[in-house]
Tab-separated table of C-alpha atoms and ligand atoms in Angstrom:
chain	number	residue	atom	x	y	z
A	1	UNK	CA	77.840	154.229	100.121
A	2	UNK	CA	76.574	156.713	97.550
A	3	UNK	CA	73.931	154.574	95.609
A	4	UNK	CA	75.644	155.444	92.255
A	5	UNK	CA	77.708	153.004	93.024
A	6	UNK	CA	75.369	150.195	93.567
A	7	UNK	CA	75.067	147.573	90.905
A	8	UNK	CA	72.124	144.905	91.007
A	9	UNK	CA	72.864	141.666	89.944
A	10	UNK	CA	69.852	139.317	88.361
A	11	UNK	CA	70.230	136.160	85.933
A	12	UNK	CA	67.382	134.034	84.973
A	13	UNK	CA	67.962	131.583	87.980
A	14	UNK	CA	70.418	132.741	90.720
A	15	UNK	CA	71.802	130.940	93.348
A	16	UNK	CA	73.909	133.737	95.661
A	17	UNK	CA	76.651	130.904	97.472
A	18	UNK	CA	78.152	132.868	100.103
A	19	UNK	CA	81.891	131.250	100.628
A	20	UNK	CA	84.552	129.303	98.602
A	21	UNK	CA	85.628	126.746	100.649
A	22	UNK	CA	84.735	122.852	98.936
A	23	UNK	CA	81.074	123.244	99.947
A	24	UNK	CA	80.873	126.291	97.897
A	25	UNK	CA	82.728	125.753	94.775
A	26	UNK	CA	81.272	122.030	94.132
A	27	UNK	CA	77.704	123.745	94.427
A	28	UNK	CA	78.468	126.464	91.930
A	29	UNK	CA	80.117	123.425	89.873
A	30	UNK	CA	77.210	120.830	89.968
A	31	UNK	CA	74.974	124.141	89.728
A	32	UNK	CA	76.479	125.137	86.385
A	33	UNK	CA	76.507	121.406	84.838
A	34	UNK	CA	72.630	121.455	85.435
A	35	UNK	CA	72.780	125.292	83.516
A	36	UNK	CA	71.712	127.103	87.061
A	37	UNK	CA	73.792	130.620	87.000
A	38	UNK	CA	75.261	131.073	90.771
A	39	UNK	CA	77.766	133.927	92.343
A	40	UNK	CA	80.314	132.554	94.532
A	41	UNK	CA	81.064	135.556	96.929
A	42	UNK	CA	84.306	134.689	99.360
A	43	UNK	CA	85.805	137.136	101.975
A	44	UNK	CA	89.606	135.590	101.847
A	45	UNK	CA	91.892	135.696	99.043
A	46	UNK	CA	92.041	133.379	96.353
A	47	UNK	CA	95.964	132.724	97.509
A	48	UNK	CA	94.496	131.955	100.979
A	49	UNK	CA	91.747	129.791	99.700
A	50	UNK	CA	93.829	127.682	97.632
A	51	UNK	CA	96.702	127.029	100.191
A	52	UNK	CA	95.203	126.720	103.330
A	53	UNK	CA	96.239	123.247	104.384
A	54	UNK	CA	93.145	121.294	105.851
A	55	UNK	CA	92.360	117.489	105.979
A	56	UNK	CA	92.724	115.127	102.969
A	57	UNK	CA	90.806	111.977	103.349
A	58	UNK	CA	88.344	111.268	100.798
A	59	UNK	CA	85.425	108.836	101.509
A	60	UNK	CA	84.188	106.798	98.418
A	61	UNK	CA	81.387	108.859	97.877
A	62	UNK	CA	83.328	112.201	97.329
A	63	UNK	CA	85.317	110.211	94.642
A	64	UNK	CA	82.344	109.271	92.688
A	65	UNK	CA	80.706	112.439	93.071
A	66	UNK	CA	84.145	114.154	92.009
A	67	UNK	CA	84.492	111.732	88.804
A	68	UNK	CA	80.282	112.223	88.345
A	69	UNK	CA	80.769	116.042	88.094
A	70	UNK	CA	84.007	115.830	85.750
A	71	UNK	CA	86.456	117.333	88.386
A	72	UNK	CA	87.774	113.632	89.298
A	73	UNK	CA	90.930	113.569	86.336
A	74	UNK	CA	93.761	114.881	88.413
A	75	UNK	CA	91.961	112.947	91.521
A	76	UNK	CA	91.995	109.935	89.294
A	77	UNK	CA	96.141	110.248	88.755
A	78	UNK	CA	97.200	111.616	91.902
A	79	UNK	CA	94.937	110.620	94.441
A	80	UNK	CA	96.334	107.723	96.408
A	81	UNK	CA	93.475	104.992	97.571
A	82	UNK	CA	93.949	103.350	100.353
A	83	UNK	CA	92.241	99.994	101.268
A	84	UNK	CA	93.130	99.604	105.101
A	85	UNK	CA	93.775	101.392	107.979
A	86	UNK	CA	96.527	100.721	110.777
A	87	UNK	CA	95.072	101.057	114.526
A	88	UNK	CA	98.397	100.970	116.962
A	89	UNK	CA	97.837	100.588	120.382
A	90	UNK	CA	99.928	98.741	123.137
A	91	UNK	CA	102.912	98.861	120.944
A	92	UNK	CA	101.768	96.776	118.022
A	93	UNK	CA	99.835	98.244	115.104
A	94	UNK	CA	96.790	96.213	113.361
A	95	UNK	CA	95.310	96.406	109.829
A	96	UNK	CA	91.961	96.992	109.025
A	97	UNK	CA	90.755	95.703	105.929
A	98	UNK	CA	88.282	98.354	104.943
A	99	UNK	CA	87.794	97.260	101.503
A	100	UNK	CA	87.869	93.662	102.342
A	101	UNK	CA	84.788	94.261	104.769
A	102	UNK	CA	82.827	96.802	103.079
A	103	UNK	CA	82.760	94.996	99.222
A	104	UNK	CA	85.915	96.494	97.903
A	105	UNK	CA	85.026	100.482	98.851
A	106	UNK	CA	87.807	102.504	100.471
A	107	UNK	CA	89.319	105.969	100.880
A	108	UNK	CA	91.083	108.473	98.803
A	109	UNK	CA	94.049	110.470	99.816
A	110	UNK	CA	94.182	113.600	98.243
A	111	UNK	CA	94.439	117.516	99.919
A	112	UNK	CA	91.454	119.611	100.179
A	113	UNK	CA	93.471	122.426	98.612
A	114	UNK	CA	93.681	120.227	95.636
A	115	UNK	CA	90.286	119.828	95.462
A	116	UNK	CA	89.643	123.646	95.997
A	117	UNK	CA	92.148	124.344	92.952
A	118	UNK	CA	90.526	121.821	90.747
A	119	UNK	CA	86.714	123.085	91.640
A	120	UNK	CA	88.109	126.454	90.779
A	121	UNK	CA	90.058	126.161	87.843
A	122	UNK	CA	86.870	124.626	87.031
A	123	UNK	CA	84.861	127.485	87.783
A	124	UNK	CA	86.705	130.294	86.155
A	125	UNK	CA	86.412	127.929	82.961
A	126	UNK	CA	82.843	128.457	83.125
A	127	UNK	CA	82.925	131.904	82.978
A	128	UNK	CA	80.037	132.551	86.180
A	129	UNK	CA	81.096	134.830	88.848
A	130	UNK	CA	83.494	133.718	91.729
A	131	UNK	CA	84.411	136.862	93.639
A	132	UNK	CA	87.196	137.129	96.192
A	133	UNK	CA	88.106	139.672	98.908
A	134	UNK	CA	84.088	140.332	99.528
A	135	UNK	CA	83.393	142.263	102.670
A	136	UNK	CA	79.955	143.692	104.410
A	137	UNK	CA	78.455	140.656	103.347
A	138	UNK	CA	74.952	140.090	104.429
A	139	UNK	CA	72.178	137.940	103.710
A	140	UNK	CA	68.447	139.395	103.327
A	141	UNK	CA	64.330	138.169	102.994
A	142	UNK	CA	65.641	134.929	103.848
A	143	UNK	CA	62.088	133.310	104.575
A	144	UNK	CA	60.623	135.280	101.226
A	145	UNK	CA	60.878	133.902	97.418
A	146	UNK	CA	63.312	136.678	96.494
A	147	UNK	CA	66.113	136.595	99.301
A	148	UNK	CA	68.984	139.048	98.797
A	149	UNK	CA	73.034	139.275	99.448
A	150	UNK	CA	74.452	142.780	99.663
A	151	UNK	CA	78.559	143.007	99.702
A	152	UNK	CA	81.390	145.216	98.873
A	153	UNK	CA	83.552	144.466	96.472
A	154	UNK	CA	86.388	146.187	94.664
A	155	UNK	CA	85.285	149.537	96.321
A	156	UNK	CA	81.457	148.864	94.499
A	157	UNK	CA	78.200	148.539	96.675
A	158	UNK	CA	76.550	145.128	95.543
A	159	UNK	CA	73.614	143.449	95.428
A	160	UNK	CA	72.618	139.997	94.346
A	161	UNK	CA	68.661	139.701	93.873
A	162	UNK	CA	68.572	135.541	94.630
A	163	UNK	CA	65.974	132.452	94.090
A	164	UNK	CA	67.791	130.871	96.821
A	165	UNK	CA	71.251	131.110	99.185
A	166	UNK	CA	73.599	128.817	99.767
A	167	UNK	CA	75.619	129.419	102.985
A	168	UNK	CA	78.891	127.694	102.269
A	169	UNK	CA	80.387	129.881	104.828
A	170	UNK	CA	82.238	127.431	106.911
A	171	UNK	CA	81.991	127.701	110.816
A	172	UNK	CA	82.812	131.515	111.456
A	173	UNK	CA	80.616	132.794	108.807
A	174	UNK	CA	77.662	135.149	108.406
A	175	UNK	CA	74.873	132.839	107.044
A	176	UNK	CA	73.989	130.796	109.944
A	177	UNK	CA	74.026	134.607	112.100
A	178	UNK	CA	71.478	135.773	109.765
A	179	UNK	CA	68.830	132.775	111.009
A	180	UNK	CA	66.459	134.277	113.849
A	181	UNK	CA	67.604	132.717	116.678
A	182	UNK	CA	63.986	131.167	117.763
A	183	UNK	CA	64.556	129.244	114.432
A	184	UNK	CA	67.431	127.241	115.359
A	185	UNK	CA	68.823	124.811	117.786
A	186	UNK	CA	72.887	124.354	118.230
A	187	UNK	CA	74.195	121.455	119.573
A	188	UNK	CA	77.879	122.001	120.658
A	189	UNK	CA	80.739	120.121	122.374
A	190	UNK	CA	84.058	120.921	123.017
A	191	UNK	CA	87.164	118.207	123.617
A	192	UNK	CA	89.339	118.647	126.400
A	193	UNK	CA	92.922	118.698	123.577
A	194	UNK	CA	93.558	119.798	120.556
A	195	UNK	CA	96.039	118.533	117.562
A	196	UNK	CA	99.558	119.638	117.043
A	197	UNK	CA	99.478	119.652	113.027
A	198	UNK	CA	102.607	118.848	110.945
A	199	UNK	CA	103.607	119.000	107.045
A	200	UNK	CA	106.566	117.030	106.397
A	201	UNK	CA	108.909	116.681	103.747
A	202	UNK	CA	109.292	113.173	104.650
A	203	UNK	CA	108.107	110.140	102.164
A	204	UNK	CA	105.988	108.545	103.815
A	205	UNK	CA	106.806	104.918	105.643
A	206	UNK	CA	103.658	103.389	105.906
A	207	UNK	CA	101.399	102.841	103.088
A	208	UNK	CA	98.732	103.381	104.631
A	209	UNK	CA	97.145	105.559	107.636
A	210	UNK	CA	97.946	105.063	111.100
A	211	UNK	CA	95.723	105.825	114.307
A	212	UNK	CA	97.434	105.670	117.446
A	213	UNK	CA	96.752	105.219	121.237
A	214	UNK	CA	99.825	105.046	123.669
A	215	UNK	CA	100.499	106.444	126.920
A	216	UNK	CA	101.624	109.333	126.059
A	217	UNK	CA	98.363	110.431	123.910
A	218	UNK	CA	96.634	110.281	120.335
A	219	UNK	CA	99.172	110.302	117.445
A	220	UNK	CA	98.091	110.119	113.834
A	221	UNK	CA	100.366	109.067	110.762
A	222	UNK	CA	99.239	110.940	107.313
A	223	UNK	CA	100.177	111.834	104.270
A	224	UNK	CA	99.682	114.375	101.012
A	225	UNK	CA	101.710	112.542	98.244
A	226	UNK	CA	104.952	110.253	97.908
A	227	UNK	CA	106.808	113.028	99.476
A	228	UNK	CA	105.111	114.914	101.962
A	229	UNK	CA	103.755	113.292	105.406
A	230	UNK	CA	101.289	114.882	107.554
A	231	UNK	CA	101.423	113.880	111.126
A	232	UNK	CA	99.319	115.190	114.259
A	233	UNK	CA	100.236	114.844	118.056
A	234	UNK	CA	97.084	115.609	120.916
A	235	UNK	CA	97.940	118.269	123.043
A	236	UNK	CA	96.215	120.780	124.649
A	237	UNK	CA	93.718	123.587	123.444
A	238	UNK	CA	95.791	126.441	124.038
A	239	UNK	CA	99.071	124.537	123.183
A	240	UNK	CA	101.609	127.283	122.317
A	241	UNK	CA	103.230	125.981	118.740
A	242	UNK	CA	106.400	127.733	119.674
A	243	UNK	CA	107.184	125.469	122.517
A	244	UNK	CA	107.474	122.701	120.100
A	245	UNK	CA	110.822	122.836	118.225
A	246	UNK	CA	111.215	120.203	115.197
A	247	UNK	CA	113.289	117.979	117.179
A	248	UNK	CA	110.579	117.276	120.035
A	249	UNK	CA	107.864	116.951	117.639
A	250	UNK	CA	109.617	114.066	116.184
A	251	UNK	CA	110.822	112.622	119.386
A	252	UNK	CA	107.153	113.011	120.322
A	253	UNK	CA	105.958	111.252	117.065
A	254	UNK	CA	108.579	108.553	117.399
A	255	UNK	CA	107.703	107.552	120.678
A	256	UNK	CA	103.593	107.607	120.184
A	257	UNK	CA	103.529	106.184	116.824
A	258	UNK	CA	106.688	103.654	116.720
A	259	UNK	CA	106.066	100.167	117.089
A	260	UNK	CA	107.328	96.771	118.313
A	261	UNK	CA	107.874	95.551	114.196
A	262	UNK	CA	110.176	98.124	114.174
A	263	UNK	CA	107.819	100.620	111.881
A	264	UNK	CA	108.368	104.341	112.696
A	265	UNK	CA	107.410	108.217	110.753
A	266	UNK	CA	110.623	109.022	108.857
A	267	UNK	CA	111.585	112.918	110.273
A	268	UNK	CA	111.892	115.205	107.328
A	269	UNK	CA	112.208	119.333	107.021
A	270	UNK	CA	108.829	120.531	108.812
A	271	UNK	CA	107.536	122.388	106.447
A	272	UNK	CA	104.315	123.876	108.361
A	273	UNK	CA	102.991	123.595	112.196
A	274	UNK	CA	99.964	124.354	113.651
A	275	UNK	CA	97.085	123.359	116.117
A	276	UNK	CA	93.710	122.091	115.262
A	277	UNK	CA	90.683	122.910	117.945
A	278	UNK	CA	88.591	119.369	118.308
A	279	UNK	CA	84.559	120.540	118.219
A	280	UNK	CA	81.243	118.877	117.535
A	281	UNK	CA	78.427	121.641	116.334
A	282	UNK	CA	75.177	120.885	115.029
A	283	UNK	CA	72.766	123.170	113.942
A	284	UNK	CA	69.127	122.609	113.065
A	285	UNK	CA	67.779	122.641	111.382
A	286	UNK	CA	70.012	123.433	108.333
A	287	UNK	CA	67.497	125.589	106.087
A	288	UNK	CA	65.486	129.089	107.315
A	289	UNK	CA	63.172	130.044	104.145
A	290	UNK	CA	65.479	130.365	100.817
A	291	UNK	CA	68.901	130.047	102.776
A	292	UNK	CA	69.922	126.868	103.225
A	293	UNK	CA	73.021	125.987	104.889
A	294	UNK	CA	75.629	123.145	104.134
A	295	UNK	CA	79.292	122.102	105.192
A	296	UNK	CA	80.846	123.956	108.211
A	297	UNK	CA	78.316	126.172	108.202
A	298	UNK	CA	76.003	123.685	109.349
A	299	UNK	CA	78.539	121.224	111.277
A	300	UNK	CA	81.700	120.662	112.884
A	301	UNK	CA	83.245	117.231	113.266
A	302	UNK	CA	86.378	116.746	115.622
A	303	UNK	CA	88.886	115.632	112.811
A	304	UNK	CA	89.520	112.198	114.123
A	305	UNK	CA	86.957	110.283	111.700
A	306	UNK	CA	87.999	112.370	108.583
A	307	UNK	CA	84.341	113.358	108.011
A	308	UNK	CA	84.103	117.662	107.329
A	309	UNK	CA	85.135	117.731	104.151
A	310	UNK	CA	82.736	114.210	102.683
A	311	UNK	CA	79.970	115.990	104.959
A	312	UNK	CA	80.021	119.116	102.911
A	313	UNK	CA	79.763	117.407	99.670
A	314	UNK	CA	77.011	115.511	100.964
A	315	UNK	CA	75.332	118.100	101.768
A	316	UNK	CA	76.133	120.293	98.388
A	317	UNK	CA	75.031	117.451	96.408
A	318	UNK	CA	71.675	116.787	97.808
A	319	UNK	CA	71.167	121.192	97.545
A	320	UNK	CA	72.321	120.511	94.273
A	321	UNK	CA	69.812	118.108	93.448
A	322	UNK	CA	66.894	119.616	94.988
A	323	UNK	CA	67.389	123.110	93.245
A	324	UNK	CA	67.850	121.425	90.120
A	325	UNK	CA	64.124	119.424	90.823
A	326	UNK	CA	62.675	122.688	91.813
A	327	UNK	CA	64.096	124.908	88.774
A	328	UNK	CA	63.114	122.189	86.405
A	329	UNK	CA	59.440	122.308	87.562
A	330	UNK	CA	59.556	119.305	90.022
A	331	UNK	CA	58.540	121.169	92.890
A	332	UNK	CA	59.977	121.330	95.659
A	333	UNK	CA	59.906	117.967	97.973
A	334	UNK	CA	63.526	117.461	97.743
A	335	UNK	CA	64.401	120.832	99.074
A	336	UNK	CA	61.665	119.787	102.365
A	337	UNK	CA	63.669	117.471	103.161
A	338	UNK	CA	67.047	118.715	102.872
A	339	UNK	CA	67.773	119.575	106.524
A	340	UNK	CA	66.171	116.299	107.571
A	341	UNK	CA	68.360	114.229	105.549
A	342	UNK	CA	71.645	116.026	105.982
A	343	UNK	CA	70.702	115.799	109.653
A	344	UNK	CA	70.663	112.172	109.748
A	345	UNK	CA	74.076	111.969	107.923
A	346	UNK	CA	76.000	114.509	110.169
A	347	UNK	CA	74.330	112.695	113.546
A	348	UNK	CA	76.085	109.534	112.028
A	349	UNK	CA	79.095	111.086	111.648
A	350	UNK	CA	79.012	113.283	114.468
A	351	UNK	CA	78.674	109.395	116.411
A	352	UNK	CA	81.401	107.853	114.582
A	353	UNK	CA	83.997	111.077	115.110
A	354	UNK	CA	83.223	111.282	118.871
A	355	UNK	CA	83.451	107.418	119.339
A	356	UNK	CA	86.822	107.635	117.342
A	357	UNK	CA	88.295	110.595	119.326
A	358	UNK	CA	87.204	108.924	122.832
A	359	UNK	CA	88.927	105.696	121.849
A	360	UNK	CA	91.911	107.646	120.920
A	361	UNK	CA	92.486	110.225	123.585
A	362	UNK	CA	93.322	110.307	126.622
A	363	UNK	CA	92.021	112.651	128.673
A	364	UNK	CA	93.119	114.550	131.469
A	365	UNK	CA	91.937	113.683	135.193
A	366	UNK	CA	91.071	109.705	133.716
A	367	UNK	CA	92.070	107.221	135.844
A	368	UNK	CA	93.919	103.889	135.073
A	369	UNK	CA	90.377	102.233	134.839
A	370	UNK	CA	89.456	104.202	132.239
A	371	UNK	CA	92.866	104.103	129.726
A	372	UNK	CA	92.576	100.101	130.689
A	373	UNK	CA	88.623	100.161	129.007
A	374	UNK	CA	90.342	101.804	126.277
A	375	UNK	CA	92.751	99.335	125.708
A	376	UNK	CA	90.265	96.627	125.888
A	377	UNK	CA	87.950	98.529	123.263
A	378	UNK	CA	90.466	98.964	120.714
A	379	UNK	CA	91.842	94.784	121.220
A	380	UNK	CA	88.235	94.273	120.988
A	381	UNK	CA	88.055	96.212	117.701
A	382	UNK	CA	90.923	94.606	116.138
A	383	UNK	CA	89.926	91.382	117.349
A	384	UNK	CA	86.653	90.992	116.212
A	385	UNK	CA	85.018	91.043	112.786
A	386	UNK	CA	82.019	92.684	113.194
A	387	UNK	CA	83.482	95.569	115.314
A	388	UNK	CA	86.348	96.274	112.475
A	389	UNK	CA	83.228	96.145	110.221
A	390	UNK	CA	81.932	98.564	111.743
A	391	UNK	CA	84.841	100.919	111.780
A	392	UNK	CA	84.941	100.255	107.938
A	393	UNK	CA	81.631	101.117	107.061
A	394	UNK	CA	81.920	104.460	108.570
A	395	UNK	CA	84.918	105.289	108.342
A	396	UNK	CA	84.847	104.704	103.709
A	397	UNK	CA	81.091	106.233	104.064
A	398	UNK	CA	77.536	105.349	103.214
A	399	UNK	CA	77.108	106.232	100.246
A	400	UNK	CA	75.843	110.007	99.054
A	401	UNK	CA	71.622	109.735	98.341
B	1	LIG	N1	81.622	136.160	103.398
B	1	LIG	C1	82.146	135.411	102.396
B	1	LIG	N2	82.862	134.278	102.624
B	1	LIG	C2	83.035	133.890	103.894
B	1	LIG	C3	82.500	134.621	104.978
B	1	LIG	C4	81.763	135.800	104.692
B	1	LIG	N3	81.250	136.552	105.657
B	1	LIG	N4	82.844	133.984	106.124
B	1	LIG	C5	83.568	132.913	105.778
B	1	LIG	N5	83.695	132.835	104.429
B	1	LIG	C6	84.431	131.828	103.634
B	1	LIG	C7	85.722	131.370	104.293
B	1	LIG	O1	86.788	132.270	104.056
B	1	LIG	C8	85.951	130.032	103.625
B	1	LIG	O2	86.753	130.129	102.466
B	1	LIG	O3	83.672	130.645	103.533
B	1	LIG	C9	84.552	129.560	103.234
B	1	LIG	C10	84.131	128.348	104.001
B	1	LIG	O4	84.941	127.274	103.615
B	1	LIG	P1	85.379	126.084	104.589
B	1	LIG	O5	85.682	126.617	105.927
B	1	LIG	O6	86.416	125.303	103.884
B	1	LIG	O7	84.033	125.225	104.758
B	1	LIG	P2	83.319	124.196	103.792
B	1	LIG	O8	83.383	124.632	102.363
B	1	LIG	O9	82.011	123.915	104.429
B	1	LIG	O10	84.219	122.895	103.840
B	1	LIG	C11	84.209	121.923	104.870
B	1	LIG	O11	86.257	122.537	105.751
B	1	LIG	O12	85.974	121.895	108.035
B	1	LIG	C12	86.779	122.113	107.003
B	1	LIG	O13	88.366	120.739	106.550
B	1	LIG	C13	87.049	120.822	106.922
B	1	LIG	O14	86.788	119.463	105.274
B	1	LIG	C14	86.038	120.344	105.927
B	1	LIG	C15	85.634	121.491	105.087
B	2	LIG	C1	94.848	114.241	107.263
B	2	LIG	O1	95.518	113.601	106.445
B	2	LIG	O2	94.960	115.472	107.364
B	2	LIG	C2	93.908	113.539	108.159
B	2	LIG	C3	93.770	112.171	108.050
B	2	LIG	C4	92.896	111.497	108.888
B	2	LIG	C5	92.167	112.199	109.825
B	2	LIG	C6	92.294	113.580	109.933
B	2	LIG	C7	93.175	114.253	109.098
B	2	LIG	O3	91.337	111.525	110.647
């Protein structure tokens, strides 16, 4: 690249965020309410961004953060909160009280595109850089006060001089590459099955959520809005989506999810199919120098406790904070203990998903011992007080620190 075409971006405080995913955007959001210039640099389009269709489950503390930061008013009208969970197992489906056993907090339905429109309508508002279609993006002097990202965009050789970067990257990006490998541990595990993803034009028939166990495999009963259900089936890891026309998905659905009351997913027009890979990753720790990492970039949850998204704005929130403390002369404490604290969270959560997905799956090669245990754990759970207590507490969220 001929370096007349190389521009060099400085503000007074910059914070280069390297992906616009949720993580990203509610950093460069909470960044600019505390008057800290950022540039968001993502390699997608904003079209792609905005409609790819991920989970939706909001734990309290992402609705109070949300509301905190201003970005909570469409949230606040369209959002649906739900108080209780369904567990179905054995053909009969039980209620969990989450809000009953957690002092009245619960969880917010509501798509992560919707939050990713609303963070970035919020964000081109502002008037601070968000940059789509980046590419050659790399991150530089990481463990150095003035750490760099170069990228291409629009045909222009870039360079962001930074105080600190923010790898918002998500689980396939560049940031957590760019740590020297003696620097970090990864702790990974792979399930055995995968999720067969559906968007249905279908109002939903239950009110609220439900996880089920039968025979046949994990089935999960979701939604988006009084219209549109989302439903998932287990299947395998390399499941070929084009073996599944609508009608068996619904049989499918029918048969794992139906129960003796009589309840049962309403089919509608499928509007969208695909499969979700189930992983646990862990790497730490989740800073090296100036970058620090947060959301995917950091961890991977297997989807069946709803915890990626509310683990990313953990995370951004506590950067957030700590930047904030260190810009404003507080030093830098908070930012020591960033990794340490996220850490703890995502090991909680990493618990909670894997306990969830083992109780919920069955898994090839078991034998009838084992799917009997799992019977007896979940009429355990719904039988006793301080198990479904437990359930509660983790699955609404501790709240953010
Ligand atoms: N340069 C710039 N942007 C990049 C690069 C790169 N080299 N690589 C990836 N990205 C972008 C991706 O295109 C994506 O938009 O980083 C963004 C990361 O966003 P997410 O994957 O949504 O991750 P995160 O913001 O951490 O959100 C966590 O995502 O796990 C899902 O649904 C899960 O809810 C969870 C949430
Ligand atoms: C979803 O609505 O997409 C959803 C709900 C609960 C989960 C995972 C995904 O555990």
């Amino acid at each position: 690249m001929c370096p007349c075409l190389s521009v060099f971006l400085r503000g007074l405080f910059l914070v280069g965020i390297v992906g616009a995913g949720p993580a990203g955007l509610m950093l460069g959001h909470l960044l600019h309410r505390a008057g800290i210039d950022s540039v968001i640099l993502e390699s997608r389009s904003r079209e792609y961004v905005v409609e790819r269709v991920r989970a939706g489950v909001l734990e309290q503390g992402t609705v109070d953060l949300m509301h905190e930061a201003g970005v909570g008013d469409r949230l606040g009208r369209e959002g649906m909160r739900h108080e209780g969970i369904y567990i179905r197992f054995g053909g009969a489906r039980h209620r969990i009280d989450m809000a009953g056993l957690t002092g009245g907090r619960a969880i917010t339905i509501y798509g992560q595109n919707e939050v990713v429109k609303d963070l970035m309508t919020l964000r081109f508002a502002s008037g601070r850089p968000l940059h789509f279609e980046v590419t050659d993006l790399s991150v530089h002097d990481l463990d150095t006060r003035a750490p760099r990202v170069r990228f291409q965009h629009e045909g222009v050789q870039h360079e962001a001089a930074c105080d600190f970067i923010a790898g918002c990257d998500g689980s396939h990006g560049v940031c957590r590459g760019a740590v020297p490998p003696s620097h970090l541990q990864t702790y990974e595990r792979e399930y055995p099955f995968a999720w067969l993803g559906i968007l249905a034009s279908a109002p939903p028939t239950s009110q609220e959520l439900v996880y089920s166990l039968s025979e046949r495999g994990f089935a999960l009963f979701s939604m988006r809005s009084p219209t549109i259900t989302r439903l998932y089936l287990q299947c395998a890891p390399d499941e070929d989506v084009n073996g599944w026309s609508d009608d068996r998905i619904w049989g499918e659905l029918i048969a794992r999810l139906g129960s003796d009351d009589g309840w049962a997913p309403k089919p509608g027009a499928i509007l969208q199919k695909g499969v979700t890979p189930m992983r646990s990753v862990v790497v730490e720790p989740m800073r090296y120098g100036r970058l620090f990492l947060a959301g995917d970039a950091a961890h991977i949850v297997p989807p069946t406790g709803a915890k990626g998204l509310n683990l990313a704005m953990a995370d951004v929130r506590r950067l957030a904070t700590a930047i904030e403390e260190s810009y404003a002369g507080g030093g830098e404490a908070r930012l020591d203990e960033y990794s340490d604290r996220g850490l703890r969270r995502t090991w909680r959560a990493q618990r909670f998903s894997w306990w969830m997905t083992s109780m919920l799956h069955r898994q090839e090669g078991e034998t009838p011992f084992d799917y009997r245990r799992q019977l007896a754990e979940l009429d355990y759970l719904v039988s006793s007080q301080a198990a479904m207590t437990s359930l509660a507490e983790n699955y609404v969220g501790t709240p953010f620190d």
